[in-house]
Coordinates of C-alpha atoms in Angstrom, one line a residue:
Chain T
M133 CA -6.0 14.7 11.0
A134 CA -4.8 15.0 14.6
K135 CA -5.1 12.6 17.5
Y136 CA -6.2 13.8 20.9
L137 CA -6.5 12.2 24.3
L138 CA -9.6 12.9 26.3
L139 CA -8.7 12.3 30.0
K140 CA -11.3 11.6 32.7
H141 CA -10.2 12.2 36.2
Y142 CA -11.5 10.6 39.4
R143 CA -9.6 13.3 41.2
G144 CA -7.5 16.3 40.3
A145 CA -9.8 18.0 37.8
P146 CA -11.8 21.0 38.9
K147 CA -15.2 20.1 40.3
G148 CA -18.0 19.5 37.8
V149 CA -21.3 21.3 38.0
N150 CA -23.4 18.3 38.9
D151 CA -20.8 16.8 41.2
V152 CA -22.5 13.9 43.0
P153 CA -20.2 10.9 43.5
M154 CA -21.2 8.0 41.3
D155 CA -21.7 5.7 44.3
Q156 CA -24.7 7.9 45.3
W157 CA -26.5 7.6 42.0
T158 CA -29.5 5.3 41.4
P159 CA -28.7 2.1 39.4
Q160 CA -30.7 3.5 36.5
E161 CA -28.7 6.7 36.6
V162 CA -25.5 4.7 36.5
E163 CA -26.8 2.6 33.6
D164 CA -27.8 5.8 31.7
H165 CA -24.4 7.3 32.2
I166 CA -22.7 4.2 30.8
R167 CA -25.0 3.9 27.9
Y168 CA -24.3 7.5 27.0
M169 CA -20.6 6.8 27.0
N170 CA -21.0 3.7 24.9
D171 CA -23.3 5.4 22.4
F172 CA -20.8 8.2 22.1
A173 CA -17.9 5.8 21.3
A174 CA -20.1 3.9 18.9
R175 CA -21.0 7.1 17.0
L176 CA -17.4 8.1 16.7
E177 CA -16.5 4.7 15.3
G178 CA -19.2 5.4 12.7
T179 CA -17.8 8.7 11.8
G180 CA -14.3 7.3 11.5
E181 CA -12.9 9.3 14.4
Y182 CA -12.6 6.7 17.2
V183 CA -9.2 5.2 18.1
D184 CA -9.4 3.8 21.6
G185 CA -11.1 4.1 25.0
Q186 CA -10.3 2.4 28.3
A187 CA -11.4 2.8 31.9
L188 CA -8.8 2.5 34.7
S189 CA -9.3 1.0 38.1
P190 CA -8.8 3.7 40.8
E191 CA -6.5 1.3 42.8
G192 CA -2.9 1.6 41.7
T193 CA 0.5 0.8 43.1
F194 CA 3.7 2.9 42.8
V195 CA 6.8 0.8 42.0
R196 CA 10.5 1.7 41.8
F197 CA 13.8 0.0 41.2
D198 CA 15.8 -0.7 44.5
G199 CA 19.2 -1.8 43.2
E200 CA 20.7 -4.8 41.5
G201 CA 19.5 -8.2 42.8
R202 CA 16.8 -6.6 45.0
P203 CA 13.1 -6.8 44.5
P204 CA 11.4 -3.6 43.4
V205 CA 10.0 -1.4 46.1
T206 CA 6.2 -0.8 46.1
D207 CA 4.3 1.9 47.8
G208 CA 0.9 3.6 47.7
P209 CA -1.8 4.1 46.7
F210 CA -1.3 7.7 47.9
A211 CA -4.6 9.2 48.8
E212 CA -3.0 12.7 48.9
T213 CA -1.7 12.8 45.3
K214 CA -3.7 15.3 43.5
D215 CA -4.3 13.5 40.2
L216 CA -6.1 10.2 39.6
I217 CA -7.0 9.3 36.0
A218 CA -10.3 7.4 35.6
G219 CA -9.9 6.6 31.9
W220 CA -9.3 7.9 28.5
M221 CA -10.6 8.1 25.0
I222 CA -8.4 8.7 22.0
I223 CA -9.9 10.4 18.9
D224 CA -8.5 11.1 15.5
V225 CA -10.2 14.3 14.2
E226 CA -9.9 16.9 11.4
S227 CA -9.3 19.9 13.7
Y228 CA -8.9 21.2 17.2
D229 CA -12.4 22.7 17.1
R230 CA -13.8 19.3 16.4
A231 CA -11.9 17.9 19.3
L232 CA -13.3 20.6 21.6
A233 CA -16.8 20.0 20.4
L234 CA -16.6 16.2 21.1
A235 CA -15.0 16.8 24.5
G236 CA -17.9 19.1 25.4
E237 CA -20.3 16.5 24.3
L238 CA -18.7 13.8 26.4
S239 CA -18.7 16.1 29.4
A240 CA -22.5 16.3 29.1
A241 CA -23.0 12.6 30.1
P242 CA -25.9 12.3 32.5
G243 CA -25.3 11.8 36.2
A244 CA -27.4 12.3 39.4
G245 CA -31.0 13.2 38.6
G246 CA -30.4 12.4 35.0
E247 CA -28.9 15.8 34.5
P248 CA -25.6 16.3 32.7
I249 CA -22.6 16.2 35.0
H250 CA -20.7 18.9 33.2
E251 CA -17.4 17.3 34.3
W252 CA -14.1 18.8 33.4
L253 CA -12.3 16.7 30.8
E254 CA -8.7 17.2 29.9
L255 CA -7.9 17.4 26.2
R256 CA -4.3 16.6 25.3
P257 CA -2.8 16.4 21.7
L258 CA -0.8 13.3 21.0
M259 CA 2.6 13.9 19.6
G260 CA 2.5 13.2 15.9
T261 CA 5.1 12.0 13.4
P262 CA 7.5 14.5 11.9
P263 CA 6.5 15.8 8.5
T264 CA 8.5 14.6 5.5
V265 CA 8.9 18.2 4.2
T266 CA 10.6 20.3 6.8
E267 CA 12.5 23.1 5.2
Chain Y
M51 CA 2.2 -13.1 -3.2
T52 CA 5.4 -11.4 -4.5
G53 CA 6.0 -7.7 -4.2
A54 CA 5.9 -7.4 -8.0
D55 CA 2.4 -9.0 -8.0
E56 CA 1.2 -6.8 -5.3
L57 CA 2.5 -3.7 -7.0
L58 CA 0.9 -4.8 -10.3
L59 CA -2.5 -5.3 -8.6
R60 CA -2.3 -1.8 -7.1
E61 CA -1.4 -0.3 -10.4
L62 CA -4.3 -2.0 -12.1
T63 CA -6.9 -1.1 -9.5
P64 CA -8.1 2.3 -10.8
A65 CA -8.4 1.0 -14.4
V66 CA -10.5 -1.9 -13.3
I67 CA -12.8 0.3 -11.2
G68 CA -13.1 2.5 -14.3
V69 CA -14.3 -0.4 -16.4
L70 CA -17.0 -1.4 -14.0
V71 CA -18.2 2.2 -13.7
R72 CA -18.4 2.5 -17.5
R73 CA -20.5 -0.7 -17.5
G74 CA -23.0 1.2 -15.3
V75 CA -22.0 0.1 -11.8
D76 CA -22.0 2.9 -9.3
F77 CA -18.6 3.9 -8.0
A78 CA -19.0 2.7 -4.4
T79 CA -20.2 -0.8 -5.5
A80 CA -17.5 -1.0 -8.2
E81 CA -14.8 -0.1 -5.6
D82 CA -16.1 -2.8 -3.3
A83 CA -16.2 -5.4 -6.1
V84 CA -12.6 -4.6 -7.1
Q85 CA -11.3 -4.9 -3.6
E86 CA -12.9 -8.4 -3.4
A87 CA -11.2 -9.2 -6.7
L88 CA -7.9 -8.0 -5.3
L89 CA -8.3 -10.3 -2.3
Q90 CA -9.0 -13.2 -4.6
A91 CA -5.9 -12.4 -6.7
A92 CA -3.8 -12.5 -3.5
L93 CA -5.1 -16.0 -2.9
S94 CA -4.7 -17.4 -6.4
W95 CA -1.9 -15.5 -8.1
P96 CA 0.9 -17.1 -6.1
D97 CA 0.1 -20.3 -8.1
G98 CA 0.8 -18.4 -11.3
R99 CA 0.0 -15.0 -12.6
P100 CA -2.7 -15.0 -15.3
A101 CA -1.6 -14.2 -18.8
D102 CA -3.8 -11.1 -18.9
P103 CA -3.8 -9.8 -15.4
R104 CA -6.1 -6.8 -16.1
G105 CA -8.6 -8.9 -18.0
W106 CA -8.6 -11.5 -15.2
L107 CA -9.3 -8.7 -12.6
V108 CA -12.1 -7.2 -14.7
T109 CA -13.7 -10.7 -15.0
V110 CA -13.4 -11.5 -11.3
A111 CA -14.5 -8.1 -10.2
W112 CA -17.5 -8.2 -12.5
R113 CA -18.5 -11.6 -11.1
K114 CA -18.1 -10.3 -7.6
F115 CA -20.4 -7.4 -8.5
L116 CA -23.0 -9.7 -10.0
D117 CA -22.9 -12.1 -7.0
A118 CA -23.3 -9.2 -4.6
H119 CA -26.0 -7.8 -6.8
R120 CA -28.0 -11.0 -7.1
S121 CA -27.8 -11.6 -3.3
E122 CA -29.5 -8.3 -2.6
V123 CA -33.1 -8.8 -1.4
S124 CA -34.5 -5.8 -3.3
R125 CA -34.0 -6.5 -7.0
R126 CA -34.2 -3.4 -8.9
A127 CA -35.2 -3.0 -12.5
R128 CA -31.6 -2.3 -13.4
E129 CA -30.8 -5.9 -12.6
Q130 CA -32.1 -7.2 -15.9
R131 CA -29.9 -4.8 -17.7
V132 CA -26.7 -6.0 -16.0
E133 CA -27.5 -9.7 -16.1
D134 CA -26.2 -9.9 -19.6
E135 CA -22.5 -9.2 -19.5
P136 CA -21.8 -6.3 -21.9
P137 CA -19.5 -7.1 -24.8
P138 CA -16.0 -5.7 -24.4
G139 CA -15.8 -2.5 -26.4
P140 CA -14.0 0.8 -26.6
A141 CA -15.0 1.5 -23.0
E142 CA -12.7 -1.3 -21.9
T143 CA -9.6 0.6 -23.1
V144 CA -10.4 4.1 -21.8
D145 CA -8.2 5.2 -19.0
D146 CA -10.4 6.4 -16.2
T147 CA -7.6 6.8 -13.6
L148 CA -7.6 10.6 -13.9
A149 CA -11.4 10.7 -13.3
L150 CA -10.9 8.5 -10.2
F151 CA -8.2 10.9 -8.9
F152 CA -10.7 13.8 -9.2
L153 CA -13.5 11.8 -7.6
C154 CA -11.4 10.7 -4.6
A155 CA -10.2 14.3 -4.0
H156 CA -13.6 15.8 -4.5
P157 CA -14.0 19.2 -2.7
S158 CA -17.0 17.8 -0.8
L159 CA -14.6 15.4 1.1
T160 CA -12.7 16.3 4.2
P161 CA -8.9 16.0 3.7
A162 CA -8.8 12.8 5.8
S163 CA -11.6 11.2 3.8
A164 CA -10.0 12.2 0.5
V165 CA -6.7 10.7 1.6
A166 CA -8.3 7.4 2.7
L167 CA -10.4 7.1 -0.5
T168 CA -7.5 7.9 -2.8
L169 CA -5.2 5.3 -1.2
R170 CA -7.9 2.7 -1.5
A171 CA -9.5 3.3 -4.9
V172 CA -6.5 4.8 -6.8
G173 CA -3.7 3.2 -4.7
G174 CA -5.3 -0.2 -4.4
L175 CA -4.3 -0.5 -0.7
T176 CA -6.4 -2.5 1.7
T177 CA -8.3 -0.9 4.5
R178 CA -6.1 -2.7 6.9
Q179 CA -2.9 -1.2 5.3
I180 CA -4.4 2.3 5.3
A181 CA -5.5 2.0 9.0
A182 CA -2.0 0.8 10.0
A183 CA -0.4 3.6 8.2
Y184 CA -2.5 6.2 10.0
L185 CA -2.5 4.4 13.3
V186 CA -6.2 4.0 13.7
P187 CA -8.3 0.8 14.1
E188 CA -9.4 -0.9 10.9
A189 CA -13.1 -0.5 11.8
T190 CA -12.5 3.3 12.1
M191 CA -10.8 3.5 8.7
A192 CA -13.5 1.3 7.1
Q193 CA -16.1 3.7 8.3
R194 CA -14.1 6.7 7.0
I195 CA -13.9 5.1 3.6
S196 CA -17.5 4.1 3.3
R197 CA -18.7 7.5 4.5
A198 CA -16.4 9.1 1.9
K199 CA -17.9 6.8 -0.8
R200 CA -21.4 7.9 0.3
T201 CA -20.4 11.5 0.1
V202 CA -19.3 11.3 -3.5
A203 CA -22.1 8.9 -4.5
D204 CA -23.9 11.5 -6.7
V205 CA -20.8 13.0 -8.2
R206 CA -20.7 12.5 -12.0
F207 CA -17.7 10.2 -12.6
D208 CA -16.7 11.7 -15.9
R209 CA -16.7 15.4 -15.0
P210 CA -13.3 17.1 -15.2
G211 CA -12.0 17.9 -11.7
D212 CA -9.4 20.2 -10.3
P213 CA -5.8 18.9 -10.3
A214 CA -5.1 21.3 -7.4
T215 CA -7.3 19.3 -5.0
V216 CA -5.6 16.1 -6.1
R217 CA -2.2 17.6 -5.5
R218 CA -3.2 18.7 -2.0
V219 CA -4.3 15.1 -1.1
L220 CA -1.1 13.6 -2.5
Y221 CA 1.0 16.1 -0.6
L222 CA -0.8 15.2 2.6
V223 CA -0.1 11.5 2.0
F224 CA 3.6 12.3 1.3
N225 CA 4.0 14.4 4.4
E226 CA 2.6 11.7 6.6
G227 CA 6.1 10.3 6.7
Y228 CA 7.2 6.7 7.1
T229 CA 5.0 5.0 9.7
G230 CA 3.3 1.6 9.2
D231 CA 4.3 -1.2 6.9
V232 CA 3.2 0.7 3.8
D233 CA 5.6 3.4 2.8
L234 CA 3.3 6.3 2.3
A235 CA 6.0 8.6 0.9
A236 CA 6.8 6.0 -1.8
E237 CA 3.1 5.5 -2.5
A238 CA 2.5 9.3 -2.8
I239 CA 5.4 9.4 -5.3
R240 CA 3.9 6.5 -7.3
L241 CA 0.5 8.2 -7.4
T242 CA 1.9 11.6 -8.3
R243 CA 3.8 10.0 -11.2
E244 CA 0.4 8.5 -12.4
L245 CA -1.2 12.0 -12.1
A246 CA 1.7 13.8 -13.8
G247 CA 1.6 11.3 -16.7
R248 CA -2.1 12.2 -17.3
A249 CA -2.5 15.8 -16.2
R250 CA 0.3 17.7 -17.9
D251 CA 0.6 20.8 -15.8
E252 CA 3.6 22.5 -14.2
E253 CA 2.4 22.4 -10.6
T254 CA 1.9 18.6 -10.7
A255 CA 5.4 18.3 -12.1
G256 CA 6.6 20.6 -9.4
L257 CA 5.0 18.5 -6.7
L258 CA 6.6 15.3 -8.2
A259 CA 10.0 17.1 -8.2
L260 CA 9.5 18.2 -4.6
M261 CA 8.7 14.7 -3.5
L262 CA 11.7 13.2 -5.3
L263 CA 14.1 15.7 -3.9
H264 CA 12.9 15.1 -0.4
H265 CA 12.8 11.4 -0.8
A266 CA 16.4 11.5 -2.0
R267 CA 17.5 12.9 1.4
R268 CA 15.6 10.3 3.4
P269 CA 18.5 7.9 4.1
A270 CA 20.4 10.8 5.8
R271 CA 17.4 12.4 7.7
T272 CA 17.5 10.1 10.8
R273 CA 20.1 8.2 12.7
G274 CA 19.6 4.5 13.4
D275 CA 18.1 5.4 16.8
G276 CA 15.5 7.6 15.3
I277 CA 17.2 10.9 16.1
L278 CA 16.6 13.6 13.5
V279 CA 19.6 14.8 11.7
P280 CA 19.2 18.5 10.7
L281 CA 20.0 19.4 7.1
P282 CA 23.4 21.1 7.7
E283 CA 24.6 18.0 9.5
Q284 CA 23.4 15.3 7.1
D285 CA 25.9 13.0 5.5
R286 CA 25.4 14.2 1.9
S287 CA 27.1 11.1 0.5
R288 CA 24.0 9.2 1.5
W289 CA 21.6 11.3 -0.6
D290 CA 20.2 9.5 -3.6
T291 CA 21.9 11.2 -6.6
A292 CA 19.7 9.5 -9.2
L293 CA 16.5 10.8 -7.5
I294 CA 18.0 14.3 -7.2
A295 CA 18.9 14.3 -10.9
E296 CA 15.4 13.1 -11.8
G297 CA 13.7 15.7 -9.6
V298 CA 15.9 18.6 -10.9
G299 CA 15.2 17.5 -14.5
I300 CA 11.5 17.5 -14.0
L301 CA 11.6 20.8 -12.1
Q302 CA 13.7 22.6 -14.8
A303 CA 11.3 21.4 -17.6
A304 CA 8.3 22.8 -15.5
L305 CA 10.0 26.1 -14.7
A306 CA 10.9 26.6 -18.3
R307 CA 7.2 26.9 -19.1
D308 CA 7.0 30.0 -16.8
R309 CA 3.8 29.2 -14.9
L310 CA 5.2 29.3 -11.4
G311 CA 3.2 27.9 -8.4
E312 CA 3.8 27.0 -4.8
F313 CA 5.0 23.4 -5.4
Q314 CA 7.5 24.5 -8.1
A315 CA 8.9 27.2 -5.8
Q316 CA 9.2 24.7 -2.9
A317 CA 10.9 22.2 -5.2
A318 CA 13.3 24.9 -6.3
I319 CA 14.3 25.5 -2.7
A320 CA 14.8 21.7 -2.2
A321 CA 16.9 21.6 -5.4
L322 CA 19.2 24.4 -4.2
H323 CA 19.8 22.4 -1.0
A324 CA 20.5 19.3 -3.0
D325 CA 22.9 21.2 -5.3
A326 CA 25.3 22.0 -2.5
P327 CA 28.1 19.4 -2.1
R328 CA 28.6 20.8 1.4
A329 CA 26.2 22.7 3.7
E330 CA 28.4 25.8 3.7
E331 CA 28.2 26.0 -0.1
T332 CA 24.4 26.4 -0.1
D333 CA 23.2 29.3 -2.2
W334 CA 21.2 31.0 0.5
P335 CA 20.6 34.3 -1.3
Q336 CA 18.9 32.4 -4.1
I337 CA 16.9 30.4 -1.6
V338 CA 15.7 33.7 0.0
G339 CA 14.6 34.7 -3.5
W340 CA 12.5 31.6 -3.9
Y341 CA 11.0 32.1 -0.4
D342 CA 10.0 35.6 -1.5
E343 CA 8.2 34.1 -4.5
L344 CA 6.6 31.5 -2.3
L345 CA 5.4 34.1 0.2
R346 CA 3.9 36.1 -2.7
I347 CA 2.0 33.1 -3.9
T348 CA 0.8 31.6 -0.6
G349 CA 1.0 34.4 2.0
S350 CA 1.6 31.5 4.4
P351 CA 3.0 32.4 7.9
V352 CA 4.9 29.1 7.9
V353 CA 6.7 30.2 4.7
A354 CA 7.5 33.6 6.4
L355 CA 9.0 31.7 9.3
N356 CA 11.2 29.5 7.1
R357 CA 12.2 32.6 5.1
A358 CA 13.4 34.3 8.3
V359 CA 15.8 31.3 8.9
A360 CA 17.0 31.5 5.3
V361 CA 17.6 35.3 5.6
G362 CA 19.6 34.6 8.8
E363 CA 21.9 32.3 6.7
A364 CA 22.1 34.7 3.7
D365 CA 22.5 38.1 5.4
G366 CA 23.5 37.2 9.0
A367 CA 21.7 36.6 12.3
A368 CA 20.6 40.2 12.9
A369 CA 18.8 40.3 9.5
G370 CA 17.2 36.9 10.3
L371 CA 16.0 38.1 13.7
A372 CA 14.6 41.3 12.0
A373 CA 12.7 39.1 9.5
L374 CA 11.5 36.9 12.4
S375 CA 10.0 40.0 14.2
D376 CA 7.3 40.1 11.5
V377 CA 6.3 36.4 12.0
D378 CA 3.5 35.2 14.3
P379 CA 5.2 33.9 17.5
G380 CA 2.3 31.4 18.0
L381 CA 3.4 29.3 15.1
P382 CA 4.6 25.7 15.7
R383 CA 8.5 25.7 15.4
Y384 CA 8.7 29.5 16.0
A385 CA 10.8 29.0 19.2
A386 CA 13.1 26.5 17.4
A387 CA 13.8 29.0 14.6
S388 CA 14.3 31.8 17.1
A389 CA 16.6 29.7 19.2
H390 CA 18.7 28.9 16.1
L391 CA 19.0 32.6 15.2
H392 CA 19.8 33.7 18.7
E393 CA 22.6 31.1 18.9
K394 CA 23.9 32.3 15.6
A395 CA 23.9 35.9 16.9
G396 CA 26.0 34.7 19.9
D397 CA 23.2 35.2 22.5
L398 CA 23.7 31.7 24.1
A399 CA 21.6 32.4 27.2
A400 CA 18.5 33.3 25.1
A401 CA 19.2 30.4 22.7
A402 CA 19.4 27.8 25.6
R403 CA 16.1 29.1 27.0
L404 CA 14.4 29.2 23.6
Y405 CA 15.6 25.6 22.7
A406 CA 14.1 24.4 26.0
D407 CA 10.9 26.2 25.2
A408 CA 10.9 24.7 21.7
A409 CA 11.5 21.2 23.1
R410 CA 8.5 21.6 25.4
S411 CA 6.2 22.6 22.6
A412 CA 7.6 20.3 19.9
P413 CA 4.8 18.6 18.1
T414 CA 6.6 15.3 17.5
V415 CA 8.9 13.1 19.6
P416 CA 11.9 13.1 17.3
E417 CA 11.8 16.9 17.2
R418 CA 11.6 17.1 21.0
R419 CA 14.6 14.8 21.3
H420 CA 16.6 16.9 18.9
L421 CA 15.7 20.2 20.5
T422 CA 16.4 18.9 24.0
G423 CA 19.8 17.9 22.8
Q424 CA 20.3 21.4 21.4
A425 CA 19.3 23.0 24.7
A426 CA 21.7 20.7 26.5
R427 CA 24.5 21.5 24.1
V428 CA 24.1 25.3 24.4
G429 CA 23.6 25.1 28.1
Q430 CA 26.9 23.2 28.4
A431 CA 28.7 25.9 26.3
L432 CA 27.3 28.6 28.6
R433 CA 28.9 26.9 31.7
T434 CA 32.3 26.5 30.2

């Protein structure tokens, strides 16, 4: 078994095929999209492959240390940074091929006009635990 | 609940499932009833372990089964037959553990399902413990187990199975390492002992020997901060000599029967490492010989990669690099092996670059840390 992270981007991924911003969809289209995502997660729980899924607010703040005894410095959000993560799902699957198939399915979530949005999802392996037998 | 009680419960689990199955309960239902009985034992045994723990578990599991069965809305004709508790007979003393091993490693199951089912039905672990060990939510693991049980629902319980499939499952469990609160490596060893005691074949003995020899080195494999310690740098005084002696003894008895297989060959390599009081006394030529055998048996590219490293130790870096040129560069850990051989050959610039590549593509965090450290070390040597 191997765990993979499916990353959804607000920004930074290549443009999907049916690339209408969500705020221009009808309420029904939004609802259908969300139901598709929820059904997908529920089905993966049923197959014993679901680990976690969360959506992220697009609004974020950058924070950094500013020296001993001083409050941290905050900045942003930076509209020009290329990458903005919208959310993730973590799956635990038997093979890379299975991970690809599931990512493809998630990318087919319906959007404007009830058509699949064909969005680009990023698939990243999680770093595992070292095997017991190495040499 | 003491550790001894918990271990006893886990050891009794497969036998109790076997009793229920022989009384005509289907495997999936029997397994559920026994899990319920284990939970009840966890509640009541702390007040005093029963005189006959196995009998107690059978009685409670049977009652749990009857309760569940009675509460079903659809009463089947079978119900009448099971209402009357069957008298204890010869069936109660038959050991069905081996049959359970075969069922839980049935070829129709995916590796992950077989692992989960084996840990629960043969190992007696709870779903929560298995989920924690594999870092997935309990609900996910529960589904994995119940789907696995549905998959093998129609498999005849008493059909002889293939020990090779069981060995593969146990090896997967062992190789998962040491995450979670259940020590999967120790659990794999316990279950492999059970299997070896029932299925007397050389390869199961070889697998047990391999596990014991690797387990013996565990105290020296990582530093306190989780950094991996490579074999040549391990403090050999921390290896468990009793485990090594046991592993070597089991391996020698198996090899004497002259039916070599991959686990015996792997155990032989592990034994040769364990035999060397200091890293520089390792018998590399003999290790290369065992890798040749292993390559002949498995044809595995990973074996070819490890063999190239061994050749580098036995016959020098140039020979190792020549052996490496026949290996698929796309393999995980190829860059790490190549870096090591280049450093040995004195090509520090290539080694530094390859260690950095290897660190970037390392599949686990401890390996990445280790390889980053190697890249830093060689890079520093280059600059001085």
